Coordinates of C-alpha atoms in Angstrom, one line a residue:
Chain A
K1 CA 84.1 92.5 104.7
A2 CA 84.3 92.0 101.2
G3 CA 88.1 91.9 99.6
V4 CA 89.7 93.4 96.8
T5 CA 88.0 93.1 93.9
Q6 CA 89.5 93.5 90.3
T7 CA 87.9 94.0 87.0
P8 CA 87.9 92.4 84.2
R9 CA 89.1 89.2 85.5
Y10 CA 90.4 88.3 81.8
L11 CA 91.2 90.5 78.9
I12 CA 92.6 89.9 75.3
K13 CA 94.2 92.9 73.3
T14 CA 96.3 93.2 70.1
R15 CA 99.5 95.1 70.3
G16 CA 99.1 98.9 69.9
Q17 CA 95.7 98.8 71.8
Q18 CA 95.2 100.6 75.5
V19 CA 93.8 98.8 78.3
T20 CA 92.6 100.1 81.8
L21 CA 92.1 97.9 84.6
S22 CA 89.9 98.5 87.8
C23 CA 90.5 97.8 91.4
S24 CA 88.3 98.4 94.4
P25 CA 90.1 98.1 97.5
I26 CA 88.7 96.9 101.1
S27 CA 86.2 99.1 102.6
G28 CA 88.2 101.9 104.6
H29 CA 91.6 100.9 103.0
R30 CA 93.2 104.2 101.6
S31 CA 96.3 102.5 100.1
V32 CA 96.3 100.8 96.6
S33 CA 99.1 98.9 95.0
W34 CA 99.6 97.1 91.7
Y35 CA 101.9 94.4 90.4
Q36 CA 102.7 92.7 87.5
Q37 CA 103.3 88.8 87.2
T38 CA 105.0 87.3 84.5
P39 CA 106.8 83.9 84.5
G40 CA 109.9 85.6 83.8
Q41 CA 109.9 88.2 86.0
G42 CA 107.9 87.1 88.9
L43 CA 106.0 89.5 91.0
Q44 CA 107.3 93.1 90.3
F45 CA 105.8 96.5 92.0
L46 CA 104.2 98.9 89.5
F47 CA 103.1 101.7 91.6
E48 CA 101.4 102.8 94.8
Y49 CA 98.6 105.4 95.4
F50 CA 97.5 106.7 98.7
S51 CA 94.8 109.5 99.0
E52 CA 94.9 110.1 95.2
T53 CA 98.5 110.6 95.3
Q54 CA 101.1 108.5 93.4
R55 CA 103.7 107.5 96.7
N56 CA 105.9 104.9 95.0
K57 CA 106.6 103.9 91.4
G58 CA 108.5 100.9 90.0
N59 CA 110.9 100.5 87.3
F60 CA 108.3 100.4 84.3
P61 CA 108.1 102.7 81.1
G62 CA 105.7 105.8 80.8
R63 CA 103.1 103.4 79.0
F64 CA 102.0 102.3 82.5
S65 CA 100.2 104.8 84.4
G66 CA 97.6 104.8 87.2
R67 CA 95.5 106.9 89.2
Q68 CA 93.0 106.7 92.5
F69 CA 89.6 108.4 93.1
S70 CA 88.3 109.9 95.9
N71 CA 86.5 106.6 97.1
S72 CA 90.0 105.0 97.2
R73 CA 89.2 102.9 93.8
S74 CA 92.0 102.9 91.6
E75 CA 92.6 102.4 87.7
M76 CA 95.8 101.3 85.8
N77 CA 96.2 101.8 82.1
V78 CA 98.6 100.7 79.4
S79 CA 99.4 102.1 76.6
T80 CA 100.8 101.0 73.0
L81 CA 100.6 97.4 74.2
E82 CA 103.2 95.2 73.4
L83 CA 103.5 91.4 73.5
G84 CA 105.5 91.5 77.1
D85 CA 102.7 93.1 78.5
S86 CA 101.0 89.8 78.6
A87 CA 100.9 89.0 82.7
L88 CA 98.6 88.8 85.9
Y89 CA 97.9 92.3 87.1
L90 CA 97.5 92.4 90.8
C91 CA 96.0 95.0 92.7
A92 CA 96.6 95.3 96.7
S93 CA 95.2 97.4 99.4
S94 CA 96.2 98.4 103.1
P95 CA 94.4 100.5 105.5
G96 CA 97.3 102.9 105.6
L97 CA 100.9 103.6 104.4
A98 CA 104.2 102.4 105.8
T99 CA 102.8 98.5 106.5
G100 CA 104.0 95.7 104.8
T101 CA 100.4 94.1 105.4
Q102 CA 98.6 93.9 101.7
Y103 CA 95.5 92.1 100.7
F104 CA 95.6 90.9 97.1
G105 CA 92.8 90.9 94.6
P106 CA 92.5 87.9 92.4
G107 CA 94.3 89.7 89.6
T108 CA 93.4 90.6 86.0
R109 CA 94.9 88.0 83.4
L110 CA 96.0 90.1 80.2
T111 CA 96.9 88.4 76.9
V112 CA 98.3 90.5 74.3
L113 CA 98.2 89.5 70.7
Chain B
D1 CA 115.4 96.6 101.7
A2 CA 117.8 93.4 102.5
K3 CA 117.8 90.6 100.0
T4 CA 116.5 87.3 100.9
T5 CA 117.3 83.8 99.9
Q6 CA 115.0 80.9 100.0
P7 CA 115.1 77.2 98.7
P8 CA 113.3 77.0 95.2
S9 CA 111.2 74.1 96.0
M10 CA 110.2 71.8 99.1
D11 CA 107.9 68.6 99.7
C12 CA 106.1 68.1 103.0
A13 CA 103.9 65.2 103.8
E14 CA 100.4 66.0 104.9
G15 CA 99.5 66.5 108.5
R16 CA 103.3 67.1 108.9
A17 CA 104.9 70.2 109.8
A18 CA 106.5 72.5 106.9
N19 CA 109.6 74.5 108.2
L20 CA 110.2 77.1 105.4
P21 CA 113.7 78.7 105.8
C22 CA 114.7 82.1 104.7
N23 CA 118.2 83.5 104.8
H24 CA 118.3 87.5 105.3
S25 CA 122.0 88.0 106.4
T26 CA 122.3 91.3 105.5
I27 CA 118.9 92.5 107.4
S28 CA 119.2 96.1 109.2
G29 CA 117.7 96.4 112.6
N30 CA 115.0 98.2 111.5
E31 CA 113.8 95.7 109.2
Y32 CA 110.8 93.5 109.5
V33 CA 110.3 89.8 108.0
Y34 CA 107.3 89.2 106.4
W35 CA 105.7 86.1 104.9
Y36 CA 103.2 85.6 101.7
R37 CA 102.2 82.7 99.9
Q38 CA 100.3 82.4 96.6
I39 CA 98.3 79.5 95.9
H40 CA 98.2 79.0 91.8
S41 CA 96.4 81.7 89.8
Q42 CA 95.4 83.7 93.0
G43 CA 96.8 86.6 94.6
P44 CA 99.3 86.4 97.4
Q45 CA 98.0 86.1 100.9
Y46 CA 99.6 87.7 103.7
I47 CA 100.4 85.1 106.6
I48 CA 102.5 86.7 109.1
H49 CA 105.3 89.2 109.9
G50 CA 108.0 89.7 113.0
L51 CA 110.8 92.1 114.0
K52 CA 112.6 90.1 116.5
N53 CA 110.4 88.3 118.6
N54 CA 108.7 84.7 117.5
E55 CA 105.3 85.4 116.3
T56 CA 102.1 83.0 116.1
N57 CA 98.8 83.5 114.5
E58 CA 96.1 81.1 113.3
M59 CA 97.8 80.0 109.8
A60 CA 101.8 79.8 110.9
S61 CA 104.7 80.4 113.2
L62 CA 107.6 83.0 112.5
I63 CA 110.9 82.1 114.2
I64 CA 113.6 84.7 113.8
T65 CA 117.0 83.6 114.8
E66 CA 118.6 85.8 117.7
D67 CA 120.9 87.6 115.4
R68 CA 117.9 88.1 113.0
K69 CA 119.9 86.9 110.1
S70 CA 117.5 83.9 109.3
S71 CA 114.0 82.9 109.7
T72 CA 111.5 79.9 109.6
L73 CA 108.2 79.9 108.9
I74 CA 106.3 76.8 110.3
L75 CA 102.8 75.5 109.0
P76 CA 102.3 73.0 111.9
H77 CA 99.9 70.7 110.2
A78 CA 100.2 70.9 106.3
T79 CA 97.3 70.3 104.4
L80 CA 96.9 69.7 100.6
R81 CA 95.5 73.5 100.5
D82 CA 99.0 74.6 101.6
T83 CA 100.4 73.9 98.4
A84 CA 101.7 77.2 97.3
V85 CA 104.9 79.4 96.5
Y86 CA 105.9 81.1 99.8
Y87 CA 107.8 84.2 99.7
C88 CA 109.6 86.0 102.6
I89 CA 110.3 89.4 102.5
V90 CA 112.1 91.7 104.4
R91 CA 111.4 95.6 104.5
V92 CA 111.3 98.7 106.4
N93 CA 108.0 100.2 107.4
N94 CA 108.7 103.7 107.2
A95 CA 107.3 104.6 103.9
G96 CA 105.2 103.1 101.4
N97 CA 103.7 99.6 101.2
M98 CA 105.9 98.3 98.3
L99 CA 106.7 95.2 98.4
T100 CA 109.8 93.2 96.6
F101 CA 109.1 89.5 95.9
G102 CA 111.9 87.1 95.2
G103 CA 111.4 83.6 93.8
G104 CA 110.1 82.0 96.9
T105 CA 109.8 78.3 97.8
R106 CA 107.4 76.4 95.9
L107 CA 106.0 74.0 98.6
M108 CA 104.6 70.5 97.6
V109 CA 102.2 68.9 100.1
K110 CA 101.7 65.4 99.2
P111 CA 99.2 63.0 100.8

């Protein structure tokens, strides 16, 4: 089975721009979660989607948003980019809800200049 | 979810067992203990989890004390590829898959 894939793997943007990151979960997995990892804050939960509905949301500003499609693929969007948004963005999938077992993708490294 | 405490770093000789401790003294009866690791620049990888009993799989063993206030992840024969940051996470499996990561333990396996 193919693992979680994320595109693009690397991205460079400038302040004020917006960005969309994509995640394809493991086949059959219906839950997709997103995390941000920075050297200062570590790994932080952004949000989780299951069956196209947002189930949980972390403590991030409204500039961070996401969605999930009927095929379970997910996208996250960051608008009005700030320097502090530079981070590794990780996507994880799970077969169902209410399990702590998640399978992570390789991440998208976003650099904001 | 209960908080966890892990040493920031540990060393282990290649071929020896690596024993990574985790303190979760405020754990509730319905909270599970999960272990993940993150090798440099990769996404975290699930290792093992347990509720009360000790667990073993092809990657590691998880030993949970009888009072459940602490646990130990054991890598029986550490290799250089086991060098990573190891995260101990405690959570209730009742709603959602959200994981709350702490600082973890940076394990360095040395030849």
